[in-house]
Amino acid sequence: DLVHRLIDEAGSASRFATINGLPITTYFSAVKMRWMLENVPEVKAAREKGTLRFGTIDTWLIYKLTGSFVTDVTNASRTMLMDIKEFKWSAECLEFFDINESELPEIRSSAEVYGAITEGRLEGIPIAGCLGDQQAAMVGQSCFEAGEAKNTYGTGCFMLFNTGSEPIFSKNGLLTTVGYKLGPNAEPKYALEGSVAVAGSAIQWLRDKIGLIFSASEIGFLADSVEDNGGVYFVTAFSGLFAPYWRDDARGCIVGLTQYATRGHIARATLESVCYQTQAILDAMRKDSGTELRRLRVDGGMTNSEQAMQIQADILGIEVVRPEMRETTALGAALAAGLGVGIWKDEAELRQIAQSNVSAFWSRITDEKRTEMLAGWDKAVKRSLDWA
């Protein structure tokens, strides 16, 4: 309700997109801050006393460990409050969302010493790397050049596409974000991001709510038990559809069921759903950037499934590359910290460390089959709309 009210006040959901790179949705921090100010008495009281502070989880952790009240440019870029060209809190956004700058942390780069741990066994150890989840994975995948992209398959699914030193403001439903700034004097890099709300959580739903599988690993074997989806499509819009659709009225639906359909077809349709939504994001990135992507780097829990990654390569029609080290978010944060304290000098050294053994997947289907599958997905998405 608050989001719809704010969009009415702003005149459009994209009112501030050229400042902060983001649409007004329930997803980002500023709306949650505004809601708390209006609905949580303790928050109102803290503002009146002058003790109110807002921050994303990185800010809270660094504050608890070191006493420093800071964030980095990537986390700040997801609040809807930072000017992503100036790397400062935007006066216009602060005024609209009714946030005081004194309530927000200092914005710093992604690789520098923010403070040292103040107590315990790690007392004196510096905290020196800080990135948002997906931006850290981008560093961990060494996507340092414009045109390189990575996709992280977790509970949700997040694709980042490096656009270089200048932000590209999407005309196709994507988010514009800071990719990283690896040092106070380093050149910032920007990215386009597309988000899939439901990825691994769809597999959890099949296991925990429906009982179709007993373990997450079983879904791959089930999907492999059939040649294709048998005309079954599963639009996993449990909480609406994110990029590039941005439809909060969408809801999950399984369509195309016949008596021919089996558990295997539904399992395959579940894996395909994530891959179709990834393809839609990639297509939007092509349109925005004018760049044809030839390779997608992948990481996250769902990439452990050989079947899922083969389906992804089939639907995209490009090479899908999976690293041996799949916890790339943790790796990216560690690389930034090492850079922040001088263990490594530059991105070239980081690339050598990040690129370990990889597995590559290539499409095994024809262009005609891919076109047929995508057409079926588009029809299924239309069926999922206008439910809420």
Tab-separated table of C-alpha atoms in Angstrom:
chain	number	residue	atom	x	y	z
A	1	ASP	CA	0.000	0.000	0.000
A	2	LEU	CA	2.806	2.403	0.870
A	3	VAL	CA	4.583	1.753	-2.424
A	4	HIS	CA	1.458	2.561	-4.435
A	5	ARG	CA	0.982	5.747	-2.392
A	6	LEU	CA	4.613	6.797	-2.952
A	7	ILE	CA	4.346	6.154	-6.690
A	8	ASP	CA	1.281	8.405	-6.778
A	9	GLU	CA	3.187	11.106	-4.866
A	10	ALA	CA	6.233	10.773	-7.131
A	11	GLY	CA	4.241	10.711	-10.364
A	12	SER	CA	5.858	7.470	-11.547
A	13	ALA	CA	7.769	4.484	-10.175
A	14	SER	CA	10.892	5.611	-12.052
A	15	ARG	CA	10.872	9.209	-10.756
A	16	PHE	CA	14.333	8.872	-9.131
A	17	ALA	CA	15.846	6.221	-11.405
A	18	THR	CA	18.317	8.630	-13.029
A	19	ILE	CA	19.591	9.511	-9.538
A	20	ASN	CA	19.590	6.185	-7.688
A	21	GLY	CA	19.148	3.703	-10.563
A	22	LEU	CA	16.091	2.076	-8.983
A	23	PRO	CA	12.287	2.025	-9.299
A	24	ILE	CA	10.035	2.570	-6.302
A	25	THR	CA	9.204	-0.972	-5.142
A	26	THR	CA	8.906	-2.900	-1.887
A	27	TYR	CA	12.387	-4.320	-2.476
A	28	PHE	CA	14.681	-1.481	-1.416
A	29	SER	CA	15.577	0.085	1.934
A	30	ALA	CA	14.091	3.562	1.670
A	31	VAL	CA	10.506	2.307	1.489
A	32	LYS	CA	11.101	0.123	4.559
A	33	MET	CA	12.605	3.075	6.436
A	34	ARG	CA	9.579	5.215	5.561
A	35	TRP	CA	7.196	2.435	6.654
A	36	MET	CA	8.958	2.095	10.024
A	37	LEU	CA	8.823	5.839	10.579
A	38	GLU	CA	5.074	5.744	10.018
A	39	ASN	CA	4.256	2.522	11.866
A	40	VAL	CA	6.830	1.686	14.573
A	41	PRO	CA	6.581	3.837	17.729
A	42	GLU	CA	10.156	3.032	18.840
A	43	VAL	CA	11.527	4.343	15.541
A	44	LYS	CA	9.548	7.580	15.845
A	45	ALA	CA	10.731	8.003	19.435
A	46	ALA	CA	14.375	7.436	18.447
A	47	ARG	CA	14.096	10.146	15.785
A	48	GLU	CA	12.686	12.579	18.335
A	49	LYS	CA	15.596	11.798	20.700
A	50	GLY	CA	18.147	12.088	17.887
A	51	THR	CA	19.367	8.504	18.347
A	52	LEU	CA	17.823	6.987	15.199
A	53	ARG	CA	20.235	5.284	12.788
A	54	PHE	CA	19.450	3.378	9.608
A	55	GLY	CA	21.768	0.960	7.843
A	56	THR	CA	21.881	-2.238	5.832
A	57	ILE	CA	23.238	-5.371	7.523
A	58	ASP	CA	26.866	-4.578	6.603
A	59	THR	CA	26.604	-1.279	8.470
A	60	TRP	CA	25.240	-2.993	11.585
A	61	LEU	CA	27.963	-5.658	11.538
A	62	ILE	CA	30.823	-3.192	11.043
A	63	TYR	CA	29.398	-0.931	13.755
A	64	LYS	CA	29.124	-3.812	16.229
A	65	LEU	CA	32.641	-5.043	15.452
A	66	THR	CA	34.516	-1.749	15.172
A	67	GLY	CA	32.302	1.119	16.314
A	68	SER	CA	32.526	2.722	12.832
A	69	PHE	CA	29.182	3.797	11.319
A	70	VAL	CA	29.852	3.213	7.609
A	71	THR	CA	28.637	1.443	4.486
A	72	ASP	CA	30.155	0.934	1.056
A	73	VAL	CA	29.026	2.286	-2.308
A	74	THR	CA	27.426	-1.010	-3.427
A	75	ASN	CA	25.211	-1.388	-0.366
A	76	ALA	CA	24.392	2.327	-0.380
A	77	SER	CA	23.364	2.045	-4.028
A	78	ARG	CA	20.549	-0.346	-3.021
A	79	THR	CA	18.888	1.963	-0.496
A	80	MET	CA	17.250	4.281	-3.098
A	81	LEU	CA	18.937	7.160	-1.268
A	82	MET	CA	22.393	7.430	-2.893
A	83	ASP	CA	23.248	9.436	-5.998
A	84	ILE	CA	25.099	6.719	-7.921
A	85	LYS	CA	27.141	9.232	-9.919
A	86	GLU	CA	28.263	11.338	-6.951
A	87	PHE	CA	28.459	8.536	-4.316
A	88	LYS	CA	26.679	10.828	-1.850
A	89	TRP	CA	23.286	10.686	-0.196
A	90	SER	CA	20.862	12.459	-2.534
A	91	ALA	CA	19.137	15.474	-0.982
A	92	GLU	CA	16.162	14.997	-3.319
A	93	CYS	CA	15.691	11.328	-2.379
A	94	LEU	CA	16.182	12.019	1.334
A	95	GLU	CA	13.518	14.706	1.276
A	96	PHE	CA	11.010	12.532	-0.619
A	97	PHE	CA	11.408	9.527	1.705
A	98	ASP	CA	11.636	11.721	4.840
A	99	ILE	CA	15.082	10.464	5.896
A	100	ASN	CA	17.678	12.675	7.609
A	101	GLU	CA	21.267	12.376	6.383
A	102	SER	CA	22.466	12.325	10.017
A	103	GLU	CA	20.604	9.024	10.425
A	104	LEU	CA	22.624	7.337	7.666
A	105	PRO	CA	26.177	5.899	7.632
A	106	GLU	CA	29.200	7.421	5.911
A	107	ILE	CA	29.635	6.081	2.360
A	108	ARG	CA	33.054	4.499	1.667
A	109	SER	CA	34.656	2.397	-1.087
A	110	SER	CA	34.389	-1.407	-1.242
A	111	ALA	CA	38.056	-2.091	-0.348
A	112	GLU	CA	39.601	-0.062	2.466
A	113	VAL	CA	40.033	-0.320	6.238
A	114	TYR	CA	36.782	0.743	7.940
A	115	GLY	CA	38.037	0.060	11.455
A	116	ALA	CA	39.542	-2.660	13.626
A	117	ILE	CA	37.691	-5.189	15.769
A	118	THR	CA	37.521	-3.752	19.281
A	119	GLU	CA	37.357	-6.850	21.501
A	120	GLY	CA	37.577	-10.629	21.662
A	121	ARG	CA	40.104	-12.981	20.095
A	122	LEU	CA	40.147	-10.990	16.858
A	123	GLU	CA	40.804	-7.658	18.583
A	124	GLY	CA	42.846	-5.370	16.342
A	125	ILE	CA	42.050	-7.220	13.097
A	126	PRO	CA	40.916	-4.728	10.423
A	127	ILE	CA	37.619	-4.979	8.562
A	128	ALA	CA	38.670	-4.034	5.042
A	129	GLY	CA	36.247	-5.467	2.460
A	130	CYS	CA	32.557	-4.638	2.098
A	131	LEU	CA	30.255	-5.334	-0.839
A	132	GLY	CA	26.608	-6.139	-1.380
A	133	ASP	CA	25.821	-9.811	-1.899
A	134	GLN	CA	25.621	-9.824	-5.695
A	135	GLN	CA	28.393	-7.298	-6.242
A	136	ALA	CA	30.687	-9.472	-4.113
A	137	ALA	CA	29.853	-12.446	-6.326
A	138	MET	CA	30.674	-10.287	-9.354
A	139	VAL	CA	34.152	-9.638	-7.924
A	140	GLY	CA	34.487	-13.303	-6.940
A	141	GLN	CA	33.702	-14.257	-10.550
A	142	SER	CA	36.297	-11.677	-11.755
A	143	CYS	CA	33.778	-9.878	-13.965
A	144	PHE	CA	36.036	-6.833	-14.182
A	145	GLU	CA	35.528	-5.915	-17.853
A	146	ALA	CA	32.516	-4.240	-19.459
A	147	GLY	CA	30.346	-6.912	-21.062
A	148	GLU	CA	31.129	-9.655	-18.522
A	149	ALA	CA	28.188	-11.069	-16.568
A	150	LYS	CA	27.488	-13.477	-13.731
A	151	ASN	CA	24.350	-15.118	-12.404
A	152	THR	CA	23.958	-16.309	-8.804
A	153	TYR	CA	21.364	-19.029	-8.150
A	154	GLY	CA	20.341	-18.949	-4.516
A	155	THR	CA	16.926	-18.689	-2.895
A	156	GLY	CA	16.378	-16.087	-5.601
A	157	CYS	CA	18.429	-15.517	-8.725
A	158	PHE	CA	20.518	-12.423	-9.514
A	159	MET	CA	22.311	-11.507	-12.730
A	160	LEU	CA	24.830	-8.631	-12.895
A	161	PHE	CA	26.234	-7.295	-16.151
A	162	ASN	CA	29.335	-5.063	-15.974
A	163	THR	CA	28.699	-1.849	-17.950
A	164	GLY	CA	32.067	-0.214	-17.233
A	165	SER	CA	32.785	3.199	-15.772
A	166	GLU	CA	29.486	4.803	-16.822
A	167	PRO	CA	26.020	3.809	-15.567
A	168	ILE	CA	23.441	2.667	-18.117
A	169	PHE	CA	19.881	3.521	-17.128
A	170	SER	CA	17.654	0.692	-18.261
A	171	LYS	CA	14.708	1.058	-20.610
A	172	ASN	CA	13.850	-2.621	-20.231
A	173	GLY	CA	13.009	-3.146	-16.567
A	174	LEU	CA	16.514	-3.650	-15.147
A	175	LEU	CA	18.192	-1.978	-12.190
A	176	THR	CA	21.240	0.267	-12.436
A	177	THR	CA	23.680	-0.295	-9.608
A	178	VAL	CA	27.254	0.299	-8.542
A	179	GLY	CA	29.205	-2.883	-9.319
A	180	TYR	CA	32.192	-2.084	-7.093
A	181	LYS	CA	34.772	0.577	-6.215
A	182	LEU	CA	37.894	-1.261	-5.121
A	183	GLY	CA	39.610	1.494	-3.159
A	184	PRO	CA	39.022	5.150	-2.176
A	185	ASN	CA	40.766	6.400	-5.326
A	186	ALA	CA	39.786	3.533	-7.636
A	187	GLU	CA	37.573	3.986	-10.667
A	188	PRO	CA	34.021	2.813	-9.945
A	189	LYS	CA	32.391	0.174	-12.129
A	190	TYR	CA	28.660	-0.004	-12.759
A	191	ALA	CA	26.321	-2.875	-13.551
A	192	LEU	CA	22.855	-3.666	-14.778
A	193	GLU	CA	21.022	-6.106	-12.523
A	194	GLY	CA	18.062	-8.360	-13.047
A	195	SER	CA	16.461	-10.299	-10.195
A	196	VAL	CA	14.396	-13.502	-10.215
A	197	ALA	CA	12.399	-13.661	-6.982
A	198	VAL	CA	12.155	-17.455	-6.783
A	199	ALA	CA	14.906	-19.889	-7.751
A	200	GLY	CA	16.096	-22.399	-5.153
A	201	SER	CA	13.055	-21.603	-3.008
A	202	ALA	CA	10.855	-23.236	-5.697
A	203	ILE	CA	12.711	-26.496	-5.119
A	204	GLN	CA	12.194	-26.068	-1.364
A	205	TRP	CA	8.467	-25.532	-2.060
A	206	LEU	CA	8.259	-28.793	-4.022
A	207	ARG	CA	9.986	-30.589	-1.133
A	208	ASP	CA	8.460	-28.963	1.964
A	209	LYS	CA	4.973	-27.849	0.861
A	210	ILE	CA	3.986	-30.322	-1.858
A	211	GLY	CA	6.087	-33.370	-1.008
A	212	LEU	CA	6.931	-34.015	-4.656
A	213	ILE	CA	10.575	-34.674	-3.720
A	214	PHE	CA	12.258	-35.748	-0.487
A	215	SER	CA	15.548	-33.898	-1.013
A	216	ALA	CA	16.691	-30.996	-3.183
A	217	SER	CA	19.188	-33.197	-5.023
A	218	GLU	CA	16.360	-35.466	-6.195
A	219	ILE	CA	14.949	-32.840	-8.541
A	220	GLY	CA	17.788	-33.233	-11.044
A	221	PHE	CA	17.288	-36.990	-11.356
A	222	LEU	CA	13.531	-36.502	-11.746
A	223	ALA	CA	14.067	-33.841	-14.421
A	224	ASP	CA	16.399	-36.205	-16.252
A	225	SER	CA	13.755	-38.940	-16.295
A	226	VAL	CA	11.900	-37.134	-19.106
A	227	GLU	CA	13.097	-35.886	-22.501
A	228	ASP	CA	11.500	-32.449	-22.191
A	229	ASN	CA	8.867	-30.599	-20.181
A	230	GLY	CA	5.961	-32.344	-21.940
A	231	GLY	CA	4.285	-28.986	-22.501
A	232	VAL	CA	4.291	-28.184	-18.752
A	233	TYR	CA	5.389	-24.723	-17.576
A	234	PHE	CA	5.747	-23.563	-13.965
A	235	VAL	CA	5.747	-19.796	-13.430
A	236	THR	CA	7.162	-19.479	-9.906
A	237	ALA	CA	5.691	-16.041	-9.204
A	238	PHE	CA	5.012	-16.706	-5.514
A	239	SER	CA	5.709	-13.057	-4.656
A	240	GLY	CA	5.146	-11.506	-8.072
A	241	LEU	CA	7.583	-11.315	-10.962
A	242	PHE	CA	10.778	-9.242	-10.685
A	243	ALA	CA	12.932	-8.057	-13.601
A	244	PRO	CA	12.235	-7.460	-16.372
A	245	TYR	CA	8.488	-7.829	-15.759
A	246	TRP	CA	8.051	-6.015	-12.387
A	247	ARG	CA	4.505	-7.298	-11.872
A	248	ASP	CA	3.461	-7.550	-8.237
A	249	ASP	CA	0.041	-8.858	-9.342
A	250	ALA	CA	1.525	-12.100	-10.737
A	251	ARG	CA	1.138	-15.363	-8.853
A	252	GLY	CA	2.552	-18.838	-9.292
A	253	CYS	CA	0.904	-21.203	-11.740
A	254	ILE	CA	1.562	-24.570	-13.377
A	255	VAL	CA	0.051	-24.695	-16.872
A	256	GLY	CA	-0.100	-27.188	-19.729
A	257	LEU	CA	-0.954	-30.184	-17.540
A	258	THR	CA	-2.379	-33.268	-19.253
A	259	GLN	CA	-2.743	-36.900	-18.163
A	260	TYR	CA	0.636	-37.446	-19.819
A	261	ALA	CA	2.371	-35.197	-17.250
A	262	THR	CA	4.455	-36.858	-14.513
A	263	ARG	CA	6.505	-35.806	-11.488
A	264	GLY	CA	9.453	-35.651	-13.865
A	265	HIS	CA	7.766	-33.060	-16.088
A	266	ILE	CA	6.905	-30.853	-13.095
A	267	ALA	CA	10.465	-31.186	-11.757
A	268	ARG	CA	11.873	-30.223	-15.141
A	269	ALA	CA	9.439	-27.311	-15.449
A	270	THR	CA	10.644	-26.051	-12.040
A	271	LEU	CA	14.285	-25.966	-13.163
A	272	GLU	CA	13.295	-24.462	-16.507
A	273	SER	CA	11.368	-21.650	-14.808
A	274	VAL	CA	14.536	-20.130	-13.348
A	275	CYS	CA	16.311	-20.522	-16.676
A	276	TYR	CA	13.526	-18.862	-18.665
A	277	GLN	CA	13.507	-15.879	-16.300
A	278	THR	CA	17.307	-15.651	-16.607
A	279	GLN	CA	16.916	-15.599	-20.388
A	280	ALA	CA	14.379	-12.740	-20.146
A	281	ILE	CA	16.842	-10.721	-18.036
A	282	LEU	CA	19.716	-11.446	-20.411
A	283	ASP	CA	17.608	-10.326	-23.364
A	284	ALA	CA	16.839	-7.034	-21.585
A	285	MET	CA	20.574	-6.560	-20.870
A	286	ARG	CA	21.376	-7.046	-24.551
A	287	LYS	CA	18.850	-4.366	-25.498
A	288	ASP	CA	20.073	-1.871	-22.880
A	289	SER	CA	23.804	-2.338	-23.455
A	290	GLY	CA	23.873	-3.079	-27.173
A	291	THR	CA	26.301	-5.905	-26.325
A	292	GLU	CA	25.856	-9.537	-27.321
A	293	LEU	CA	26.830	-11.718	-24.383
A	294	ARG	CA	28.752	-14.856	-25.352
A	295	ARG	CA	29.332	-16.365	-21.919
A	296	LEU	CA	27.524	-16.419	-18.577
A	297	ARG	CA	29.437	-17.146	-15.359
A	298	VAL	CA	27.290	-18.927	-12.777
A	299	ASP	CA	27.498	-19.679	-9.049
A	300	GLY	CA	25.308	-20.473	-6.060
A	301	GLY	CA	23.635	-23.593	-4.694
A	302	MET	CA	21.526	-24.455	-7.736
A	303	THR	CA	24.622	-24.669	-9.938
A	304	ASN	CA	25.471	-27.947	-8.193
A	305	SER	CA	22.789	-29.465	-10.438
A	306	GLU	CA	24.291	-30.589	-13.743
A	307	GLN	CA	20.773	-30.832	-15.158
A	308	ALA	CA	19.880	-27.244	-14.233
A	309	MET	CA	23.027	-25.843	-15.814
A	310	GLN	CA	22.525	-27.869	-19.008
A	311	ILE	CA	18.943	-26.579	-19.224
A	312	GLN	CA	20.273	-23.046	-18.719
A	313	ALA	CA	22.758	-23.454	-21.595
A	314	ASP	CA	20.005	-24.910	-23.806
A	315	ILE	CA	17.639	-21.996	-23.174
A	316	LEU	CA	20.298	-19.251	-23.476
A	317	GLY	CA	22.107	-20.715	-26.467
A	318	ILE	CA	25.475	-19.475	-25.118
A	319	GLU	CA	28.277	-20.938	-23.011
A	320	VAL	CA	27.532	-21.318	-19.291
A	321	VAL	CA	30.684	-21.419	-17.133
A	322	ARG	CA	30.668	-22.772	-13.580
A	323	PRO	CA	33.713	-22.338	-11.304
A	324	GLU	CA	35.003	-25.003	-8.962
A	325	MET	CA	34.725	-22.479	-6.098
A	326	ARG	CA	30.986	-21.715	-6.043
A	327	GLU	CA	30.762	-19.585	-2.888
A	328	THR	CA	31.794	-16.580	-4.926
A	329	THR	CA	30.098	-14.006	-2.676
A	330	ALA	CA	32.405	-14.919	0.214
A	331	LEU	CA	35.355	-15.091	-2.177
A	332	GLY	CA	34.626	-11.614	-3.590
A	333	ALA	CA	34.433	-10.031	-0.138
A	334	ALA	CA	37.707	-11.718	0.835
A	335	LEU	CA	39.423	-10.494	-2.341
A	336	ALA	CA	38.238	-6.933	-1.648
A	337	ALA	CA	39.564	-7.162	1.926
A	338	GLY	CA	42.944	-8.412	0.681
A	339	LEU	CA	43.095	-5.512	-1.735
A	340	GLY	CA	42.107	-3.129	1.079
A	341	VAL	CA	45.078	-4.130	3.250
A	342	GLY	CA	47.579	-4.435	0.398
A	343	ILE	CA	47.888	-8.210	0.012
A	344	TRP	CA	47.089	-7.758	-3.693
A	345	LYS	CA	47.730	-4.733	-5.888
A	346	ASP	CA	45.053	-4.634	-8.587
A	347	GLU	CA	42.239	-6.342	-10.475
A	348	ALA	CA	44.696	-8.300	-12.632
A	349	GLU	CA	46.010	-10.106	-9.542
A	350	LEU	CA	42.474	-10.701	-8.298
A	351	ARG	CA	41.488	-12.252	-11.646
A	352	GLN	CA	44.341	-14.769	-11.403
A	353	ILE	CA	43.179	-15.835	-7.940
A	354	ALA	CA	39.454	-15.919	-8.718
A	355	GLN	CA	39.656	-17.994	-11.906
A	356	SER	CA	40.068	-21.574	-10.734
A	357	ASN	CA	39.001	-24.734	-12.541
A	358	VAL	CA	35.719	-24.322	-14.417
A	359	SER	CA	33.095	-26.515	-16.064
A	360	ALA	CA	31.463	-25.362	-19.306
A	361	PHE	CA	27.984	-26.189	-20.593
A	362	TRP	CA	26.869	-25.707	-24.210
A	363	SER	CA	23.417	-25.868	-25.789
A	364	ARG	CA	22.307	-29.278	-27.065
A	365	ILE	CA	19.057	-28.179	-28.701
A	366	THR	CA	18.222	-26.540	-32.034
A	367	ASP	CA	17.285	-22.894	-32.483
A	368	GLU	CA	13.804	-24.020	-33.557
A	369	LYS	CA	13.310	-26.003	-30.347
A	370	ARG	CA	14.536	-23.061	-28.258
A	371	THR	CA	12.102	-20.678	-29.996
A	372	GLU	CA	9.237	-23.111	-29.374
A	373	MET	CA	10.108	-23.412	-25.681
A	374	LEU	CA	10.377	-19.635	-25.196
A	375	ALA	CA	7.022	-19.076	-26.916
A	376	GLY	CA	5.417	-21.530	-24.470
A	377	TRP	CA	7.013	-19.698	-21.548
A	378	ASP	CA	5.681	-16.335	-22.738
A	379	LYS	CA	2.151	-17.786	-22.887
A	380	ALA	CA	2.568	-19.188	-19.371
A	381	VAL	CA	3.733	-15.812	-17.985
A	382	LYS	CA	0.598	-14.153	-19.399
A	383	ARG	CA	-1.525	-16.687	-17.487
A	384	SER	CA	0.213	-15.743	-14.221
A	385	LEU	CA	-0.661	-12.037	-14.364
A	386	ASP	CA	-3.497	-10.050	-12.732
A	387	TRP	CA	-4.187	-12.388	-9.809
A	388	ALA	CA	-3.428	-10.056	-6.877
